[in-house]
PDB file of C-alpha atoms in Angstrom:
ATOM      1  CA  UNK C 613     -82.932  34.120  40.947  1.00 52.00           C
ATOM      2  CA  UNK C 614     -79.985  36.394  41.576  1.00 49.00           C
ATOM      3  CA  UNK C 615     -78.172  33.535  43.345  1.00 48.00           C
ATOM      4  CA  UNK C 616     -78.790  31.267  40.365  1.00 49.00           C
ATOM      5  CA  UNK C 617     -77.479  33.843  37.890  1.00 47.00           C
ATOM      6  CA  UNK C 618     -74.426  34.435  40.020  1.00 51.00           C
ATOM      7  CA  UNK C 619     -73.738  30.676  40.126  1.00 48.00           C
ATOM      8  CA  UNK C 620     -73.971  30.389  36.280  1.00 49.00           C
ATOM      9  CA  UNK C 621     -71.712  33.415  35.888  1.00 48.00           C
ATOM     10  CA  UNK C 622     -69.175  31.855  38.308  1.00 47.00           C
ATOM     11  CA  UNK C 623     -69.142  28.550  36.341  1.00 45.00           C
ATOM     12  CA  UNK C 624     -68.596  30.379  33.046  1.00 47.00           C
ATOM     13  CA  UNK C 625     -65.783  32.388  34.596  1.00 46.00           C
ATOM     14  CA  UNK C 626     -64.020  29.218  35.772  1.00 46.00           C
ATOM     15  CA  UNK C 627     -64.375  27.628  32.328  1.00 49.00           C
ATOM     16  CA  UNK C 628     -62.870  30.717  30.626  1.00 49.00           C
ATOM     17  CA  UNK C 629     -59.970  30.805  33.082  1.00 48.00           C
ATOM     18  CA  UNK C 630     -59.208  27.112  32.500  1.00 50.00           C
ATOM     19  CA  UNK C 631     -59.165  27.575  28.728  1.00 49.00           C
ATOM     20  CA  UNK C 632     -56.839  30.567  28.983  1.00 48.00           C
ATOM     21  CA  UNK C 633     -54.437  28.607  31.236  1.00 48.00           C
ATOM     22  CA  UNK C 634     -54.318  25.600  28.866  1.00 49.00           C
ATOM     23  CA  UNK C 635     -53.451  27.691  25.728  1.00 50.00           C
ATOM     24  CA  UNK C 636     -49.776  28.497  26.615  1.00 47.00           C
ATOM     25  CA  UNK C 637     -49.098  24.837  27.423  1.00 43.00           C
ATOM     26  CA  UNK C 638     -50.362  23.817  23.983  1.00 43.00           C
ATOM     27  CA  UNK C 639     -48.179  26.460  22.354  1.00 42.00           C
ATOM     28  CA  UNK C 640     -45.116  25.163  24.226  1.00 36.00           C
ATOM     29  CA  UNK C 641     -45.752  21.599  23.112  1.00 38.00           C
ATOM     30  CA  UNK C 642     -46.115  22.719  19.488  1.00 42.00           C
ATOM     31  CA  UNK C 643     -42.958  24.830  19.671  1.00 43.00           C
ATOM     32  CA  UNK C 644     -40.991  21.944  21.225  1.00 44.00           C
ATOM     33  CA  UNK C 645     -42.118  19.499  18.524  1.00 45.00           C
ATOM     34  CA  UNK C 646     -41.076  21.962  15.806  1.00 44.00           C
ATOM     35  CA  UNK C 647     -37.638  22.443  17.353  1.00 42.00           C
ATOM     36  CA  UNK C 648     -37.101  18.675  17.601  1.00 41.00           C
ATOM     37  CA  UNK C 649     -37.992  18.207  13.967  1.00 44.00           C
ATOM     38  CA  UNK C 650     -35.419  20.816  12.878  1.00 42.00           C
ATOM     39  CA  UNK C 651     -32.457  19.287  14.754  1.00 40.00           C
ATOM     40  CA  UNK C 652     -29.857  17.809  12.316  1.00 43.00           C
ATOM     41  CA  UNK C 653     -29.224  14.068  12.447  1.00 38.00           C
ATOM     42  CA  UNK C 654     -25.745  13.023  13.643  1.00 40.00           C
ATOM     43  CA  UNK C 655     -23.284  12.171  10.853  1.00 39.00           C
ATOM     44  CA  UNK C 656     -21.539   8.802  11.184  1.00 36.00           C
ATOM     45  CA  UNK C 657     -18.211   8.697   9.419  1.00 39.00           C
ATOM     46  CA  UNK C 658     -16.599   5.348   8.659  1.00 37.00           C
ATOM     47  CA  UNK C 659     -12.820   5.472   8.891  1.00 43.00           C
ATOM     48  CA  UNK C 660     -10.461   2.759   7.764  1.00 55.00           C
ATOM     49  CA  UNK C 661      -6.911   3.023   9.033  1.00 75.00           C
ATOM     50  CA  UNK C 662      -3.949   2.050   6.909  1.00 82.00           C
ATOM     51  CA  UNK C 663      -2.403  -1.367   7.509  1.00 90.00           C
ATOM     52  CA  UNK C 664       0.894  -1.449   9.423  1.00 92.00           C
ATOM     53  CA  UNK C 665       3.894  -0.059   7.574  1.00 96.00           C
ATOM     54  CA  UNK C 666       6.874  -2.275   6.754  1.00 96.00           C
ATOM     55  CA  UNK C 667      10.062  -0.853   5.202  1.00 97.00           C
ATOM     56  CA  UNK C 668      12.067  -2.944   2.741  1.00 97.00           C
ATOM     57  CA  UNK C 669      15.547  -3.653   4.069  1.00 96.00           C
ATOM     58  CA  UNK C 670      17.992  -2.729   1.311  1.00 95.00           C
ATOM     59  CA  UNK C 671      20.672  -4.958   2.807  1.00 94.00           C
ATOM     60  CA  UNK C 672      18.482  -8.083   2.755  1.00 95.00           C
ATOM     61  CA  UNK C 673      16.233  -7.478  -0.246  1.00 97.00           C
ATOM     62  CA  UNK C 674      17.573  -8.826  -3.548  1.00 96.00           C
ATOM     63  CA  UNK C 675      16.415  -8.161  -7.107  1.00 97.00           C
ATOM     64  CA  UNK C 676      17.613 -10.214 -10.083  1.00 96.00           C
ATOM     65  CA  UNK C 677      16.992 -10.722 -13.778  1.00 96.00           C
ATOM     66  CA  UNK C 678      17.422 -13.622 -16.195  1.00 94.00           C
ATOM     67  CA  UNK C 679      17.633 -13.504 -19.994  1.00 92.00           C
ATOM     68  CA  UNK C 680      18.601 -15.995 -22.718  1.00 92.00           C
ATOM     69  CA  UNK C 681      21.658 -15.367 -24.879  1.00 88.00           C
ATOM     70  CA  UNK C 682      21.704 -17.041 -28.329  1.00 90.00           C
ATOM     71  CA  UNK C 683      18.670 -18.991 -27.183  1.00 86.00           C
ATOM     72  CA  UNK C 684      20.855 -21.337 -25.136  1.00 88.00           C
ATOM     73  CA  UNK C 685      22.754 -19.701 -22.309  1.00 87.00           C
ATOM     74  CA  UNK C 686      20.942 -18.024 -19.413  1.00 88.00           C
ATOM     75  CA  UNK C 687      22.591 -14.757 -18.434  1.00 88.00           C
ATOM     76  CA  UNK C 688      21.817 -13.766 -14.858  1.00 91.00           C
ATOM     77  CA  UNK C 689      22.327 -10.433 -13.223  1.00 94.00           C
ATOM     78  CA  UNK C 690      21.369  -8.640 -10.041  1.00 96.00           C
ATOM     79  CA  UNK C 691      20.677  -5.178  -8.685  1.00 97.00           C
ATOM     80  CA  UNK C 692      22.456  -4.465  -5.439  1.00 95.00           C
ATOM     81  CA  UNK C 693      19.948  -2.018  -3.994  1.00 97.00           C
ATOM     82  CA  UNK C 694      16.162  -2.191  -3.721  1.00 97.00           C
ATOM     83  CA  UNK C 695      14.105   0.029  -1.402  1.00 97.00           C
ATOM     84  CA  UNK C 696      10.428   0.605  -0.764  1.00 97.00           C
ATOM     85  CA  UNK C 697       7.395   0.446   1.486  1.00 97.00           C
ATOM     86  CA  UNK C 698       4.928  -2.350   2.228  1.00 96.00           C
ATOM     87  CA  UNK C 699       1.560  -1.729   3.882  1.00 95.00           C
ATOM     88  CA  UNK C 700       0.234  -5.033   5.146  1.00 93.00           C
ATOM     89  CA  UNK C 701      -1.736  -6.406   8.081  1.00 90.00           C
ATOM     90  CA  UNK C 702      -0.574 -10.022   8.570  1.00 88.00           C
ATOM     91  CA  UNK C 703      -3.790 -10.825  10.441  1.00 83.00           C
ATOM     92  CA  UNK C 704      -6.069  -9.952   7.505  1.00 80.00           C
ATOM     93  CA  UNK C 705      -6.667 -11.850   4.269  1.00 75.00           C
ATOM     94  CA  UNK C 706     -10.213 -10.726   3.482  1.00 73.00           C
ATOM     95  CA  UNK C 707     -11.574  -8.991   0.406  1.00 72.00           C
ATOM     96  CA  UNK C 708     -10.910  -5.548   1.883  1.00 73.00           C
ATOM     97  CA  UNK C 709      -7.200  -6.290   2.280  1.00 73.00           C
ATOM     98  CA  UNK C 710      -6.970  -6.917  -1.479  1.00 78.00           C
ATOM     99  CA  UNK C 711      -6.751  -3.169  -2.070  1.00 79.00           C
ATOM    100  CA  UNK C 712      -5.808  -1.862   1.383  1.00 87.00           C
ATOM    101  CA  UNK C 713      -2.496  -3.767   1.261  1.00 92.00           C
ATOM    102  CA  UNK C 714       0.086  -2.206  -1.034  1.00 95.00           C
ATOM    103  CA  UNK C 715       3.747  -2.220  -1.976  1.00 97.00           C
ATOM    104  CA  UNK C 716       5.869   0.354  -3.778  1.00 97.00           C
ATOM    105  CA  UNK C 717       9.382  -0.825  -4.569  1.00 97.00           C
ATOM    106  CA  UNK C 718      12.230   0.858  -6.379  1.00 98.00           C
ATOM    107  CA  UNK C 719      15.237  -0.920  -7.862  1.00 97.00           C
ATOM    108  CA  UNK C 720      18.393   1.120  -8.296  1.00 97.00           C
ATOM    109  CA  UNK C 721      19.328   0.160 -11.868  1.00 97.00           C
ATOM    110  CA  UNK C 722      22.753   1.793 -11.537  1.00 96.00           C
ATOM    111  CA  UNK C 723      23.763  -1.039  -9.174  1.00 96.00           C
ATOM    112  CA  UNK C 724      23.364  -3.681 -11.914  1.00 96.00           C
ATOM    113  CA  UNK C 725      25.938  -6.468 -11.684  1.00 94.00           C
ATOM    114  CA  UNK C 726      26.440  -9.779 -13.513  1.00 91.00           C
ATOM    115  CA  UNK C 727      28.214 -13.046 -12.774  1.00 76.00           C
ATOM    116  CA  UNK C 728      29.756 -13.568 -16.206  1.00 76.00           C
ATOM    117  CA  UNK C 729      33.374 -13.589 -17.370  1.00 77.00           C
ATOM    118  CA  UNK C 730      34.644 -10.065 -18.005  1.00 81.00           C
ATOM    119  CA  UNK C 731      31.775  -8.780 -15.890  1.00 84.00           C
ATOM    120  CA  UNK C 732      32.942  -5.154 -15.951  1.00 89.00           C
ATOM    121  CA  UNK C 733      32.519  -4.848 -19.723  1.00 90.00           C
ATOM    122  CA  UNK C 734      29.205  -6.723 -19.609  1.00 90.00           C
ATOM    123  CA  UNK C 735      27.923  -4.526 -16.794  1.00 93.00           C
ATOM    124  CA  UNK C 736      28.788  -1.359 -18.676  1.00 94.00           C
ATOM    125  CA  UNK C 737      27.064  -2.640 -21.800  1.00 92.00           C
ATOM    126  CA  UNK C 738      23.883  -3.589 -19.919  1.00 93.00           C
ATOM    127  CA  UNK C 739      23.862  -0.252 -18.118  1.00 95.00           C
ATOM    128  CA  UNK C 740      24.215   1.528 -21.450  1.00 95.00           C
ATOM    129  CA  UNK C 741      21.591   2.997 -23.822  1.00 95.00           C
ATOM    130  CA  UNK C 742      20.949  -0.284 -25.695  1.00 93.00           C
ATOM    131  CA  UNK C 743      19.655  -1.944 -22.534  1.00 95.00           C
ATOM    132  CA  UNK C 744      18.840  -0.425 -19.097  1.00 95.00           C
ATOM    133  CA  UNK C 745      20.145   3.070 -19.979  1.00 96.00           C
ATOM    134  CA  UNK C 746      20.763   3.794 -16.294  1.00 96.00           C
ATOM    135  CA  UNK C 747      22.161   7.275 -16.869  1.00 96.00           C
ATOM    136  CA  UNK C 748      18.786   8.454 -18.155  1.00 96.00           C
ATOM    137  CA  UNK C 749      16.570   6.023 -16.229  1.00 97.00           C
ATOM    138  CA  UNK C 750      18.295   5.142 -12.931  1.00 97.00           C
ATOM    139  CA  UNK C 751      15.243   3.505 -11.341  1.00 97.00           C
ATOM    140  CA  UNK C 752      12.943   0.565 -12.046  1.00 97.00           C
ATOM    141  CA  UNK C 753       9.736   0.839 -10.027  1.00 98.00           C
ATOM    142  CA  UNK C 754       6.770  -1.343  -9.172  1.00 98.00           C
ATOM    143  CA  UNK C 755       3.588   0.008  -7.602  1.00 97.00           C
ATOM    144  CA  UNK C 756       0.834  -2.436  -6.660  1.00 97.00           C
ATOM    145  CA  UNK C 757      -2.883  -2.053  -7.290  1.00 95.00           C
ATOM    146  CA  UNK C 758      -4.216  -5.284  -5.740  1.00 93.00           C
ATOM    147  CA  UNK C 759      -3.091  -8.241  -3.629  1.00 93.00           C
ATOM    148  CA  UNK C 760      -4.691 -11.522  -4.727  1.00 93.00           C
ATOM    149  CA  UNK C 761      -5.298 -14.076  -1.962  1.00 90.00           C
ATOM    150  CA  UNK C 762      -6.369 -17.702  -1.979  1.00 88.00           C
ATOM    151  CA  UNK C 763      -7.721 -17.901   1.554  1.00 84.00           C
ATOM    152  CA  UNK C 764      -4.570 -17.151   3.603  1.00 85.00           C
ATOM    153  CA  UNK C 765      -2.052 -17.632   0.779  1.00 89.00           C
ATOM    154  CA  UNK C 766      -0.858 -14.669  -1.276  1.00 92.00           C
ATOM    155  CA  UNK C 767      -0.888 -15.863  -4.888  1.00 94.00           C
ATOM    156  CA  UNK C 768      -0.080 -12.753  -6.914  1.00 96.00           C
ATOM    157  CA  UNK C 769       0.144  -8.970  -6.900  1.00 96.00           C
ATOM    158  CA  UNK C 770      -1.255  -6.763  -9.663  1.00 97.00           C
ATOM    159  CA  UNK C 771       0.449  -3.481 -10.348  1.00 97.00           C
ATOM    160  CA  UNK C 772       2.395  -1.212 -12.664  1.00 98.00           C
ATOM    161  CA  UNK C 773       6.032  -1.747 -13.652  1.00 98.00           C
ATOM    162  CA  UNK C 774       8.022   1.253 -14.880  1.00 98.00           C
ATOM    163  CA  UNK C 775      11.170   0.502 -16.872  1.00 97.00           C
ATOM    164  CA  UNK C 776      13.022   2.972 -19.111  1.00 97.00           C
ATOM    165  CA  UNK C 777      10.330   5.502 -18.252  1.00 96.00           C
ATOM    166  CA  UNK C 778       7.560   3.288 -19.684  1.00 97.00           C
ATOM    167  CA  UNK C 779       4.819   1.970 -17.378  1.00 97.00           C
ATOM    168  CA  UNK C 780       2.971  -1.266 -18.107  1.00 97.00           C
ATOM    169  CA  UNK C 781       0.433  -3.308 -16.087  1.00 98.00           C
ATOM    170  CA  UNK C 782       1.949  -6.555 -14.806  1.00 98.00           C
ATOM    171  CA  UNK C 783       1.158  -9.307 -12.323  1.00 98.00           C
ATOM    172  CA  UNK C 784       3.824 -10.619  -9.970  1.00 97.00           C
ATOM    173  CA  UNK C 785       3.547 -14.324  -9.229  1.00 97.00           C
ATOM    174  CA  UNK C 786       4.253 -14.887  -5.543  1.00 97.00           C
ATOM    175  CA  UNK C 787       6.123 -18.143  -4.915  1.00 96.00           C
ATOM    176  CA  UNK C 788       6.392 -17.780  -1.152  1.00 94.00           C
ATOM    177  CA  UNK C 789       5.498 -15.215   1.477  1.00 94.00           C
ATOM    178  CA  UNK C 790       4.974 -14.889   5.199  1.00 93.00           C
ATOM    179  CA  UNK C 791       5.373 -12.680   8.241  1.00 93.00           C
ATOM    180  CA  UNK C 792       6.802 -13.188  11.719  1.00 92.00           C
ATOM    181  CA  UNK C 793       5.714 -11.452  14.897  1.00 90.00           C
ATOM    182  CA  UNK C 794       7.857  -9.040  16.846  1.00 87.00           C
ATOM    183  CA  UNK C 795       9.944 -10.327  19.751  1.00 88.00           C
ATOM    184  CA  UNK C 796      12.016  -8.600  22.393  1.00 82.00           C
ATOM    185  CA  UNK C 797      15.052  -8.911  20.109  1.00 84.00           C
ATOM    186  CA  UNK C 798      13.670  -8.033  16.656  1.00 87.00           C
ATOM    187  CA  UNK C 799      10.863  -6.218  14.948  1.00 91.00           C
ATOM    188  CA  UNK C 800       8.028  -7.913  13.072  1.00 93.00           C
ATOM    189  CA  UNK C 801       9.038  -8.702   9.526  1.00 94.00           C
ATOM    190  CA  UNK C 802       7.549  -9.905   6.244  1.00 96.00           C
ATOM    191  CA  UNK C 803       9.342 -11.957   3.577  1.00 96.00           C
ATOM    192  CA  UNK C 804       8.331 -12.774   0.024  1.00 96.00           C
ATOM    193  CA  UNK C 805       9.707 -14.069  -3.246  1.00 97.00           C
ATOM    194  CA  UNK C 806       7.982 -13.108  -6.488  1.00 98.00           C
ATOM    195  CA  UNK C 807       8.714 -12.898 -10.199  1.00 98.00           C
ATOM    196  CA  UNK C 808       7.306 -11.501 -13.425  1.00 97.00           C
ATOM    197  CA  UNK C 809       8.090 -12.238 -17.076  1.00 97.00           C
ATOM    198  CA  UNK C 810       8.095  -9.230 -19.390  1.00 97.00           C
ATOM    199  CA  UNK C 811       8.849  -8.449 -23.028  1.00 97.00           C
ATOM    200  CA  UNK C 812      11.722  -5.982 -22.935  1.00 96.00           C
ATOM    201  CA  UNK C 813      10.764  -4.534 -26.321  1.00 96.00           C
ATOM    202  CA  UNK C 814       7.452  -3.380 -24.779  1.00 96.00           C
ATOM    203  CA  UNK C 815       9.493  -0.973 -22.660  1.00 96.00           C
ATOM    204  CA  UNK C 816      11.694   0.173 -25.527  1.00 95.00           C
ATOM    205  CA  UNK C 817      14.682  -2.061 -24.747  1.00 94.00           C
ATOM    206  CA  UNK C 818      15.640  -3.379 -28.195  1.00 90.00           C
ATOM    207  CA  UNK C 819      19.424  -3.773 -28.108  1.00 92.00           C
ATOM    208  CA  UNK C 820      20.965  -6.966 -29.516  1.00 90.00           C
ATOM    209  CA  UNK C 821      17.569  -8.297 -30.567  1.00 89.00           C
ATOM    210  CA  UNK C 822      19.162 -11.011 -32.732  1.00 87.00           C
ATOM    211  CA  UNK C 823      21.137 -12.598 -29.887  1.00 91.00           C
ATOM    212  CA  UNK C 824      19.427 -11.577 -26.626  1.00 92.00           C
ATOM    213  CA  UNK C 825      15.905 -12.856 -26.044  1.00 94.00           C
ATOM    214  CA  UNK C 826      12.968 -10.511 -25.780  1.00 95.00           C
ATOM    215  CA  UNK C 827      11.736 -12.392 -22.704  1.00 96.00           C
ATOM    216  CA  UNK C 828      13.183 -11.180 -19.406  1.00 95.00           C
ATOM    217  CA  UNK C 829      12.428 -12.621 -15.989  1.00 97.00           C
ATOM    218  CA  UNK C 830      12.570 -10.208 -13.052  1.00 97.00           C
ATOM    219  CA  UNK C 831      12.777 -11.698  -9.552  1.00 97.00           C
ATOM    220  CA  UNK C 832      12.556  -9.994  -6.177  1.00 97.00           C
ATOM    221  CA  UNK C 833      13.271 -11.532  -2.777  1.00 97.00           C
ATOM    222  CA  UNK C 834      12.198  -9.005  -0.206  1.00 96.00           C
ATOM    223  CA  UNK C 835      12.617  -8.643   3.518  1.00 96.00           C
ATOM    224  CA  UNK C 836      10.667  -5.839   5.168  1.00 97.00           C
ATOM    225  CA  UNK C 837      10.738  -4.824   8.829  1.00 96.00           C
ATOM    226  CA  UNK C 838       7.815  -3.133  10.552  1.00 95.00           C
ATOM    227  CA  UNK C 839       8.490   0.555  11.104  1.00 92.00           C
ATOM    228  CA  UNK C 840       9.124   1.534  14.705  1.00 79.00           C
ATOM    229  CA  UNK C 841       5.987   3.702  14.692  1.00 62.00           C
ATOM    230  CA  UNK C 842       3.821   2.714  11.737  1.00 49.00           C
ATOM    231  CA  UNK C 843       1.266   5.350  12.683  1.00 48.00           C
ATOM    232  CA  UNK C 844       3.784   8.119  12.086  1.00 47.00           C
ATOM    233  CA  UNK C 845       5.317   7.975   8.632  1.00 45.00           C
ATOM    234  CA  UNK C 846       7.100  11.302   8.947  1.00 40.00           C
ATOM    235  CA  UNK C 847       8.893  10.046  12.040  1.00 41.00           C
ATOM    236  CA  UNK C 848      10.198   7.056  10.080  1.00 42.00           C
ATOM    237  CA  UNK C 849      11.117   9.336   7.156  1.00 38.00           C
ATOM    238  CA  UNK C 850       9.522   7.058   4.594  1.00 37.00           C
ATOM    239  CA  UNK C 851       7.041   7.883   1.876  1.00 37.00           C
ATOM    240  CA  UNK C 852       5.371   5.322  -0.371  1.00 36.00           C
ATOM    241  CA  UNK C 853       5.171   7.716  -3.293  1.00 33.00           C
ATOM    242  CA  UNK C 854       8.915   8.349  -3.332  1.00 36.00           C
ATOM    243  CA  UNK C 855      10.672   5.156  -2.246  1.00 38.00           C
ATOM    244  CA  UNK C 856      14.020   6.431  -3.546  1.00 36.00           C
ATOM    245  CA  UNK C 857      14.131   8.663  -0.474  1.00 33.00           C
ATOM    246  CA  UNK C 858      14.086   5.659   1.841  1.00 35.00           C
ATOM    247  CA  UNK C 859      17.469   5.018   3.435  1.00 35.00           C
ATOM    248  CA  UNK C 860      18.799   1.488   3.769  1.00 39.00           C
ATOM    249  CA  UNK C 861      17.542   0.167   7.081  1.00 40.00           C
ATOM    250  CA  UNK C 862      19.711  -1.361   9.744  1.00 40.00           C
ATOM    251  CA  UNK C 863      18.508  -3.002  12.954  1.00 44.00           C
ATOM    252  CA  UNK C 864      18.463  -0.762  16.048  1.00 43.00           C
ATOM    253  CA  UNK C 865      21.226  -1.238  18.581  1.00 44.00           C
ATOM    254  CA  UNK C 866      20.853  -4.566  20.332  1.00 47.00           C
ATOM    255  CA  UNK C 867      18.596  -6.033  17.657  1.00 49.00           C
ATOM    256  CA  UNK C 868      19.857  -9.211  16.060  1.00 47.00           C
ATOM    257  CA  UNK C 869      19.363 -10.256  12.464  1.00 44.00           C
ATOM    258  CA  UNK C 870      17.255 -13.431  12.270  1.00 43.00           C
TER     259      UNK C 870
END
């Protein structure tokens, strides 16, 4: 009888010991599951880099205007200095590039010149307060908001034109455009020709309204070279927000004009 009682007692003792040994393991599992649940999920940030930077070449970029005089004769003039920045990836023409591409150009209105007889007097008149008023408003600027593509063809550019200190939404019609790849002798470049028709009175230009038409055609033929290090704007000393600070570009030593 004693042997039987001892055997039962021994079995109960083993069962109690097994239960006590299993309890810490269960606590560890529960603690581990709680810790896993409290770990923060990784944050995935989507970054979109700017397209390559091209700088307008002031020596090769030309801006012009056309206006009717007495409804018959077309008076043509030009601005001898235009600067600015173009952000554009020639390999992309998708929907995203519509707003990632951009251009900010500035025309130096003080460089206005015409091809008429007695050009000096005409230039001074057009630079005066009745027309471009260059002493008070020396710059004409265009800042894009969207590039409009038809497959791989650039059709137009939406943006804001500032003339005489007045900004108006406009759309440039692009007649031709294209880019060439870099070679050992020259940097990659982009070329374009675009125009826009505006009502000069909308910008406050009302001089000689009886003889000079209200319709003015502005044309720009631009040549822009890719910056030497488009990932470092400060190194190239260019800034899209202040294109007037951009110096006229010249090819590096040994680089040939196309």
